[in-house]
Amino acid sequence: MTINDVARELGMTKSTVSRALNGYPDISESTQLRVREAAQSLGYRPLANAQAIRTGRLRAIGLVLQLNEHDRHRPFLADFLAGISEAASAADWTITVATATSDEDTLRLLCKLADEHKADGFIVPRTLWDDRRVTFLREAHVPFVLYGRTGNSDGCAWFDIASETATQNAVELLHDLGHRRIGFIPGGRQYTYSRLRLEGYKAGLKRVGIPFDPDMVSRSALNPDEGGEAVVQLLSLKQPPTAIVSSIDRAALGAYAAARKCGLQIGSDISLISYDGIEEGELMTPALTTFSADVHLAGVRLTELLIKRINGVPPEALRELRPATFVARQSHGPMTRTPEEIAAIVSRAKNKVEEKQ
């Protein structure tokens, strides 16, 4: 079965069929879909080596995963890679995956894979506000798509979840439940998502008429231990929060033990809403209220956008923002204790610890 056979079957020119199979932007998506379905039903498969010689493309998507990331072991990675693989297979593309142990190692691998033409373009996950990966790829004129946004979006295609809207909605929800002192735990300040979620928190306060108090923003937290320290910091204020919004679920997990240490119970004495939708949150007591992102869909869309970018679609036309999904559980509720009552409980708990020592 040859490409000429597919063209004859569809009544199209060989050039149109070829451009449709390769995802060129001048061929409509409906025509591309029709050609792919016909090729599949007829049993036509292009010869990868011949295509690479003719087009200069490998039909390969590159991805460098950094093993020192704070959430490298999260189950989301399997869903993310499954989405990429599913979309790549549907388009008859392959995936080149490499793992790095540091920022410098990531840059080295990107340079190596690009120079050796091991991939036609790259998906860049977990974007930074000042991201050297973006600078390198942009200056090297290598196609790429970001999972997230960055400080300088010039020449960037991206897919992202509107987490800033999620944190804004969390503040508004807690305000509607009677909370007026609402704390915030930021993630790593180098990450774009952390800046966006802090902006969303501030926007939520402004929307409901609560003045921003910098004391209500804790130190950064990327894991349960740091999250626990952040909660203790907030609850130790003279006017502590009655509710807390956490930038990431892993930090929020540490809030439970920290609250108990301070004599408080999450969900009944103090409310907690977070972001990420990790499985561990559902296993907490009470279960963690959170906003979740469909990372499988993210993998699919990033792959589809990257293929379009490789085929010449301008990056400004390849920017997609999706909403997060609110997962209401039991860690949040109406305000049951005033800041003064919480401060008194925390003080008594601290005195008991000091007496034992």
Tab-separated table of C-alpha atoms in Angstrom:
chain	number	residue	atom	x	y	z
A	1	MET	CA	0.000	0.000	0.000
A	2	THR	CA	1.491	3.332	-1.085
A	3	ILE	CA	0.604	6.966	-0.658
A	4	ASN	CA	-0.582	6.956	-4.288
A	5	ASP	CA	-3.161	4.293	-3.394
A	6	VAL	CA	-4.470	6.448	-0.535
A	7	ALA	CA	-4.645	9.469	-2.849
A	8	ARG	CA	-6.601	7.541	-5.476
A	9	GLU	CA	-9.008	6.178	-2.862
A	10	LEU	CA	-9.754	9.690	-1.594
A	11	GLY	CA	-9.671	11.432	-4.959
A	12	MET	CA	-6.914	13.748	-3.760
A	13	THR	CA	-3.467	14.597	-5.019
A	14	LYS	CA	-0.466	12.807	-3.579
A	15	SER	CA	0.830	16.147	-2.285
A	16	THR	CA	-2.400	16.857	-0.377
A	17	VAL	CA	-2.368	13.408	1.229
A	18	SER	CA	1.296	13.784	2.162
A	19	ARG	CA	0.793	17.220	3.717
A	20	ALA	CA	-2.297	16.004	5.575
A	21	LEU	CA	-0.410	13.034	7.048
A	22	ASN	CA	2.398	15.349	8.119
A	23	GLY	CA	0.043	17.817	9.782
A	24	TYR	CA	0.786	20.877	7.689
A	25	PRO	CA	-1.299	23.906	8.762
A	26	ASP	CA	-2.515	24.660	5.217
A	27	ILE	CA	-4.557	21.435	5.325
A	28	SER	CA	-7.735	21.660	7.420
A	29	GLU	CA	-8.037	19.493	10.511
A	30	SER	CA	-11.107	17.757	9.066
A	31	THR	CA	-9.138	16.807	5.933
A	32	GLN	CA	-6.185	15.653	8.032
A	33	LEU	CA	-8.506	13.440	10.066
A	34	ARG	CA	-10.162	12.027	6.931
A	35	VAL	CA	-6.770	11.205	5.379
A	36	ARG	CA	-5.426	9.587	8.560
A	37	GLU	CA	-8.530	7.426	8.908
A	38	ALA	CA	-8.326	6.347	5.260
A	39	ALA	CA	-4.621	5.557	5.572
A	40	GLN	CA	-5.286	3.466	8.651
A	41	SER	CA	-8.179	1.552	7.088
A	42	LEU	CA	-6.131	0.869	3.945
A	43	GLY	CA	-3.120	-0.257	5.930
A	44	TYR	CA	-0.792	2.476	4.707
A	45	ARG	CA	2.154	3.362	6.937
A	46	PRO	CA	4.862	5.825	5.823
A	47	LEU	CA	8.468	4.664	5.932
A	48	ALA	CA	10.076	6.625	8.745
A	49	ASN	CA	13.571	6.665	7.239
A	50	ALA	CA	12.310	7.822	3.859
A	51	GLN	CA	10.236	10.543	5.486
A	52	ALA	CA	13.201	11.748	7.540
A	53	ILE	CA	15.360	12.000	4.425
A	54	ARG	CA	12.665	13.777	2.422
A	55	THR	CA	11.424	16.217	5.081
A	56	GLY	CA	14.397	16.478	7.407
A	57	ARG	CA	12.123	15.416	10.276
A	58	LEU	CA	12.239	12.398	12.535
A	59	ARG	CA	8.602	12.721	13.628
A	60	ALA	CA	9.973	12.538	17.164
A	61	ILE	CA	8.934	14.580	20.201
A	62	GLY	CA	11.578	15.367	22.822
A	63	LEU	CA	11.063	15.544	26.585
A	64	VAL	CA	13.673	16.019	29.325
A	65	LEU	CA	12.424	15.150	32.814
A	66	GLN	CA	14.323	16.553	35.787
A	67	LEU	CA	14.757	14.008	38.580
A	68	ASN	CA	15.501	16.574	41.274
A	69	GLU	CA	12.054	18.198	40.932
A	70	HIS	CA	10.035	18.259	44.151
A	71	ASP	CA	7.184	16.188	42.649
A	72	ARG	CA	9.167	13.808	40.442
A	73	HIS	CA	7.596	10.715	42.053
A	74	ARG	CA	4.017	11.869	41.750
A	75	PRO	CA	1.584	9.490	40.048
A	76	PHE	CA	0.686	12.329	37.660
A	77	LEU	CA	3.850	11.579	35.678
A	78	ALA	CA	2.414	8.275	34.423
A	79	ASP	CA	-0.794	10.010	33.281
A	80	PHE	CA	1.187	12.835	31.691
A	81	LEU	CA	3.416	10.471	29.716
A	82	ALA	CA	0.395	8.364	28.756
A	83	GLY	CA	-1.253	11.444	27.258
A	84	ILE	CA	1.869	12.315	25.288
A	85	SER	CA	2.253	8.744	24.052
A	86	GLU	CA	-1.411	8.498	23.055
A	87	ALA	CA	-1.324	11.688	20.993
A	88	ALA	CA	2.061	10.868	19.457
A	89	SER	CA	0.903	7.396	18.421
A	90	ALA	CA	-2.293	8.788	16.904
A	91	ALA	CA	-0.192	11.085	14.716
A	92	ASP	CA	2.349	8.335	13.994
A	93	TRP	CA	5.104	10.131	15.905
A	94	THR	CA	7.536	8.766	18.491
A	95	ILE	CA	8.854	10.129	21.798
A	96	THR	CA	12.456	10.671	22.861
A	97	VAL	CA	12.648	10.905	26.671
A	98	ALA	CA	15.749	11.778	28.679
A	99	THR	CA	16.214	12.310	32.412
A	100	ALA	CA	18.356	14.980	34.046
A	101	THR	CA	19.571	15.469	37.611
A	102	SER	CA	19.933	19.261	37.686
A	103	ASP	CA	19.153	22.457	35.805
A	104	GLU	CA	22.581	22.348	34.169
A	105	ASP	CA	22.098	18.713	33.169
A	106	THR	CA	18.742	19.573	31.612
A	107	LEU	CA	20.305	22.299	29.473
A	108	ARG	CA	23.120	19.948	28.465
A	109	LEU	CA	20.664	17.270	27.354
A	110	LEU	CA	18.462	19.706	25.456
A	111	CYS	CA	21.518	20.973	23.608
A	112	LYS	CA	22.743	17.446	22.899
A	113	LEU	CA	19.378	16.154	21.659
A	114	ALA	CA	18.880	19.225	19.479
A	115	ASP	CA	22.413	19.153	18.030
A	116	GLU	CA	22.194	15.435	17.291
A	117	HIS	CA	18.676	15.876	15.893
A	118	LYS	CA	17.179	13.245	18.178
A	119	ALA	CA	13.871	15.138	18.260
A	120	ASP	CA	12.080	17.666	16.040
A	121	GLY	CA	10.901	19.731	18.991
A	122	PHE	CA	10.465	19.641	22.751
A	123	ILE	CA	7.798	19.727	25.437
A	124	VAL	CA	9.085	21.839	28.355
A	125	PRO	CA	7.382	20.899	31.648
A	126	ARG	CA	7.254	22.770	34.972
A	127	THR	CA	8.132	26.197	33.635
A	128	LEU	CA	10.167	28.758	35.565
A	129	TRP	CA	9.572	32.490	35.525
A	130	ASP	CA	13.125	32.997	34.286
A	131	ASP	CA	13.641	29.781	32.327
A	132	ARG	CA	16.999	29.109	30.672
A	133	ARG	CA	15.511	26.188	28.741
A	134	VAL	CA	13.185	28.611	26.972
A	135	THR	CA	16.024	31.015	26.231
A	136	PHE	CA	18.135	28.237	24.724
A	137	LEU	CA	15.385	26.746	22.561
A	138	ARG	CA	14.206	30.147	21.381
A	139	GLU	CA	17.709	31.303	20.432
A	140	ALA	CA	18.498	27.947	18.782
A	141	HIS	CA	15.269	28.180	16.737
A	142	VAL	CA	14.164	24.742	17.970
A	143	PRO	CA	10.360	24.275	18.109
A	144	PHE	CA	8.972	23.874	21.620
A	145	VAL	CA	5.785	24.093	23.642
A	146	LEU	CA	5.574	24.912	27.355
A	147	TYR	CA	3.521	23.149	29.980
A	148	GLY	CA	2.895	26.392	31.816
A	149	ARG	CA	3.834	29.992	31.173
A	150	THR	CA	7.000	32.023	31.667
A	151	GLY	CA	8.103	35.591	32.314
A	152	ASN	CA	8.916	36.348	28.671
A	153	SER	CA	6.356	34.697	26.404
A	154	ASP	CA	7.848	35.954	23.127
A	155	GLY	CA	8.004	33.076	20.653
A	156	CYS	CA	6.385	30.665	23.110
A	157	ALA	CA	3.581	28.201	22.456
A	158	TRP	CA	2.031	26.864	25.629
A	159	PHE	CA	-0.697	24.853	27.321
A	160	ASP	CA	-1.593	25.635	30.917
A	161	ILE	CA	-4.232	25.296	33.611
A	162	ALA	CA	-5.566	28.565	35.047
A	163	SER	CA	-4.406	27.888	38.598
A	164	GLU	CA	-4.511	31.606	39.422
A	165	THR	CA	-8.268	31.483	38.856
A	166	ALA	CA	-8.466	28.448	41.140
A	167	THR	CA	-6.771	30.222	44.059
A	168	GLN	CA	-8.932	33.281	43.492
A	169	ASN	CA	-12.031	31.073	43.596
A	170	ALA	CA	-10.752	29.414	46.781
A	171	VAL	CA	-10.471	32.784	48.533
A	172	GLU	CA	-13.934	33.826	47.379
A	173	LEU	CA	-15.433	30.515	48.544
A	174	LEU	CA	-13.843	30.822	51.983
A	175	HIS	CA	-15.050	34.415	52.253
A	176	ASP	CA	-18.583	33.291	51.466
A	177	LEU	CA	-18.244	30.795	54.330
A	178	GLY	CA	-17.494	33.620	56.762
A	179	HIS	CA	-13.689	33.627	56.791
A	180	ARG	CA	-11.988	37.027	56.882
A	181	ARG	CA	-8.435	36.016	57.837
A	182	ILE	CA	-7.260	33.778	54.993
A	183	GLY	CA	-3.632	32.692	54.838
A	184	PHE	CA	-1.634	31.524	51.835
A	185	ILE	CA	1.214	29.015	51.453
A	186	PRO	CA	3.210	29.681	48.257
A	187	GLY	CA	5.174	27.083	46.310
A	188	GLY	CA	8.746	27.498	45.090
A	189	ARG	CA	9.140	31.126	44.097
A	190	GLN	CA	11.190	30.241	40.999
A	191	TYR	CA	8.209	28.466	39.430
A	192	THR	CA	5.756	30.398	37.280
A	193	TYR	CA	2.789	28.613	38.864
A	194	SER	CA	3.772	29.954	42.289
A	195	ARG	CA	3.672	33.554	41.082
A	196	LEU	CA	0.359	33.005	39.313
A	197	ARG	CA	-1.310	31.375	42.317
A	198	LEU	CA	-0.116	34.160	44.605
A	199	GLU	CA	-1.577	36.673	42.136
A	200	GLY	CA	-4.828	34.710	42.206
A	201	TYR	CA	-4.850	34.798	46.012
A	202	LYS	CA	-4.367	38.574	45.987
A	203	ALA	CA	-7.040	38.980	43.304
A	204	GLY	CA	-9.456	36.969	45.432
A	205	LEU	CA	-8.825	39.177	48.452
A	206	LYS	CA	-9.381	42.282	46.349
A	207	ARG	CA	-12.575	40.859	44.900
A	208	VAL	CA	-14.102	40.286	48.354
A	209	GLY	CA	-12.749	43.487	49.885
A	210	ILE	CA	-10.098	42.072	52.228
A	211	PRO	CA	-6.863	44.131	52.381
A	212	PHE	CA	-3.728	42.172	51.522
A	213	ASP	CA	-1.578	41.440	54.587
A	214	PRO	CA	1.930	40.184	53.744
A	215	ASP	CA	2.106	38.453	57.141
A	216	MET	CA	-0.648	36.135	55.911
A	217	VAL	CA	1.690	34.732	53.240
A	218	SER	CA	3.975	32.103	54.727
A	219	ARG	CA	7.401	30.905	53.674
A	220	SER	CA	7.546	28.769	50.518
A	221	ALA	CA	6.684	25.088	50.876
A	222	LEU	CA	7.185	22.200	48.443
A	223	ASN	CA	6.720	19.158	50.697
A	224	PRO	CA	4.805	18.115	53.859
A	225	ASP	CA	7.589	19.115	56.254
A	226	GLU	CA	7.856	22.599	54.769
A	227	GLY	CA	4.068	22.816	54.613
A	228	GLY	CA	3.849	22.020	58.315
A	229	GLU	CA	6.384	24.720	59.139
A	230	ALA	CA	4.425	27.213	57.036
A	231	VAL	CA	1.188	26.395	58.888
A	232	VAL	CA	2.849	26.814	62.290
A	233	GLN	CA	4.200	30.177	61.099
A	234	LEU	CA	0.710	31.351	60.125
A	235	LEU	CA	-1.005	30.011	63.245
A	236	SER	CA	1.585	31.704	65.465
A	237	LEU	CA	0.478	35.171	64.361
A	238	LYS	CA	-1.294	37.374	66.878
A	239	GLN	CA	-4.243	37.378	64.496
A	240	PRO	CA	-3.941	33.941	62.834
A	241	PRO	CA	-5.986	32.858	59.821
A	242	THR	CA	-9.184	30.878	60.183
A	243	ALA	CA	-8.618	29.413	56.711
A	244	ILE	CA	-5.565	28.651	54.556
A	245	VAL	CA	-5.086	28.280	50.813
A	246	SER	CA	-2.093	26.148	49.833
A	247	SER	CA	-0.353	26.506	46.479
A	248	ILE	CA	0.274	22.745	46.195
A	249	ASP	CA	-1.211	19.621	47.765
A	250	ARG	CA	2.103	18.181	48.960
A	251	ALA	CA	2.594	21.194	51.211
A	252	ALA	CA	-1.028	20.999	52.355
A	253	LEU	CA	-0.515	17.414	53.557
A	254	GLY	CA	1.828	18.755	56.236
A	255	ALA	CA	-0.873	21.079	57.533
A	256	TYR	CA	-2.730	18.245	59.255
A	257	ALA	CA	-0.011	17.261	61.723
A	258	ALA	CA	0.983	20.901	62.224
A	259	ALA	CA	-2.586	21.898	63.081
A	260	ARG	CA	-2.872	19.034	65.597
A	261	LYS	CA	0.402	20.149	67.147
A	262	CYS	CA	-1.212	23.566	67.611
A	263	GLY	CA	-4.347	22.027	69.183
A	264	LEU	CA	-6.519	22.453	66.105
A	265	GLN	CA	-8.355	20.168	63.700
A	266	ILE	CA	-8.387	20.740	59.959
A	267	GLY	CA	-11.944	20.976	58.647
A	268	SER	CA	-13.598	21.819	61.951
A	269	ASP	CA	-11.374	24.436	63.609
A	270	ILE	CA	-9.614	25.711	60.512
A	271	SER	CA	-10.354	25.399	56.789
A	272	LEU	CA	-7.868	24.294	54.156
A	273	ILE	CA	-8.111	24.371	50.341
A	274	SER	CA	-5.244	23.388	48.076
A	275	TYR	CA	-4.312	22.764	44.448
A	276	ASP	CA	-3.114	19.739	42.440
A	277	GLY	CA	-5.563	16.901	43.069
A	278	ILE	CA	-2.996	14.284	44.132
A	279	GLU	CA	-4.327	10.930	45.309
A	280	GLU	CA	-2.926	11.287	48.840
A	281	GLY	CA	-5.294	14.180	49.503
A	282	GLU	CA	-8.315	11.911	49.319
A	283	LEU	CA	-6.768	9.616	51.953
A	284	MET	CA	-6.332	12.361	54.563
A	285	THR	CA	-8.744	12.747	57.484
A	286	PRO	CA	-10.680	14.798	56.653
A	287	ALA	CA	-10.145	14.454	52.902
A	288	LEU	CA	-8.401	17.429	51.335
A	289	THR	CA	-10.460	19.914	49.329
A	290	THR	CA	-8.478	20.786	46.228
A	291	PHE	CA	-8.457	21.863	42.602
A	292	SER	CA	-7.291	19.207	40.139
A	293	ALA	CA	-5.773	19.401	36.673
A	294	ASP	CA	-6.278	16.789	33.949
A	295	VAL	CA	-2.620	15.953	33.285
A	296	HIS	CA	-3.523	13.230	30.766
A	297	LEU	CA	-5.314	15.854	28.686
A	298	ALA	CA	-2.325	18.149	29.154
A	299	GLY	CA	-0.028	15.505	27.663
A	300	VAL	CA	-2.355	15.051	24.703
A	301	ARG	CA	-2.762	18.748	23.968
A	302	LEU	CA	0.936	19.572	24.422
A	303	THR	CA	1.822	16.896	21.869
A	304	GLU	CA	-0.782	18.093	19.385
A	305	LEU	CA	0.334	21.712	19.797
A	306	LEU	CA	4.010	20.798	19.402
A	307	ILE	CA	3.384	18.915	16.168
A	308	LYS	CA	1.571	21.969	14.807
A	309	ARG	CA	4.453	24.175	15.916
A	310	ILE	CA	6.975	21.897	14.193
A	311	ASN	CA	4.859	22.118	11.064
A	312	GLY	CA	5.110	25.893	11.023
A	313	VAL	CA	2.096	27.228	12.925
A	314	PRO	CA	3.125	30.494	14.700
A	315	PRO	CA	3.569	30.094	18.483
A	316	GLU	CA	1.133	32.924	19.214
A	317	ALA	CA	-1.621	30.796	17.637
A	318	LEU	CA	-0.770	27.863	19.911
A	319	ARG	CA	-1.668	29.064	23.399
A	320	GLU	CA	-4.327	27.254	25.375
A	321	LEU	CA	-5.615	27.837	28.912
A	322	ARG	CA	-7.990	25.385	30.600
A	323	PRO	CA	-9.780	25.660	33.972
A	324	ALA	CA	-8.958	23.489	36.960
A	325	THR	CA	-11.672	21.263	38.447
A	326	PHE	CA	-12.856	21.954	41.995
A	327	VAL	CA	-12.920	18.815	44.161
A	328	ALA	CA	-15.016	19.597	47.226
A	329	ARG	CA	-14.167	17.415	50.224
A	330	GLN	CA	-14.200	17.905	53.979
A	331	SER	CA	-11.165	20.050	54.809
A	332	HIS	CA	-13.047	23.325	54.398
A	333	GLY	CA	-16.249	24.718	55.859
A	334	PRO	CA	-17.845	27.689	57.631
A	335	MET	CA	-15.784	29.688	60.103
A	336	THR	CA	-16.289	28.124	63.537
A	337	ARG	CA	-13.561	29.894	65.533
A	338	THR	CA	-12.453	33.502	65.554
A	339	PRO	CA	-8.790	34.433	65.083
A	340	GLU	CA	-8.689	35.287	68.796
A	341	GLU	CA	-9.971	31.845	69.745
A	342	ILE	CA	-7.464	30.156	67.473
A	343	ALA	CA	-4.626	32.246	68.915
A	344	ALA	CA	-5.660	31.202	72.452
A	345	ILE	CA	-5.765	27.504	71.506
A	346	VAL	CA	-2.353	27.709	69.846
A	347	SER	CA	-0.918	29.493	72.890
A	348	ARG	CA	-2.227	26.805	75.275
A	349	ALA	CA	-0.812	24.044	73.068
A	350	LYS	CA	2.568	25.783	73.001
A	351	ASN	CA	2.564	26.167	76.808
A	352	LYS	CA	1.821	22.459	77.276
A	353	VAL	CA	4.774	21.526	75.087
A	354	GLU	CA	7.050	23.882	77.029
A	355	GLU	CA	5.842	22.453	80.360
A	356	LYS	CA	6.691	18.906	79.248
A	357	GLN	CA	10.154	20.025	78.245
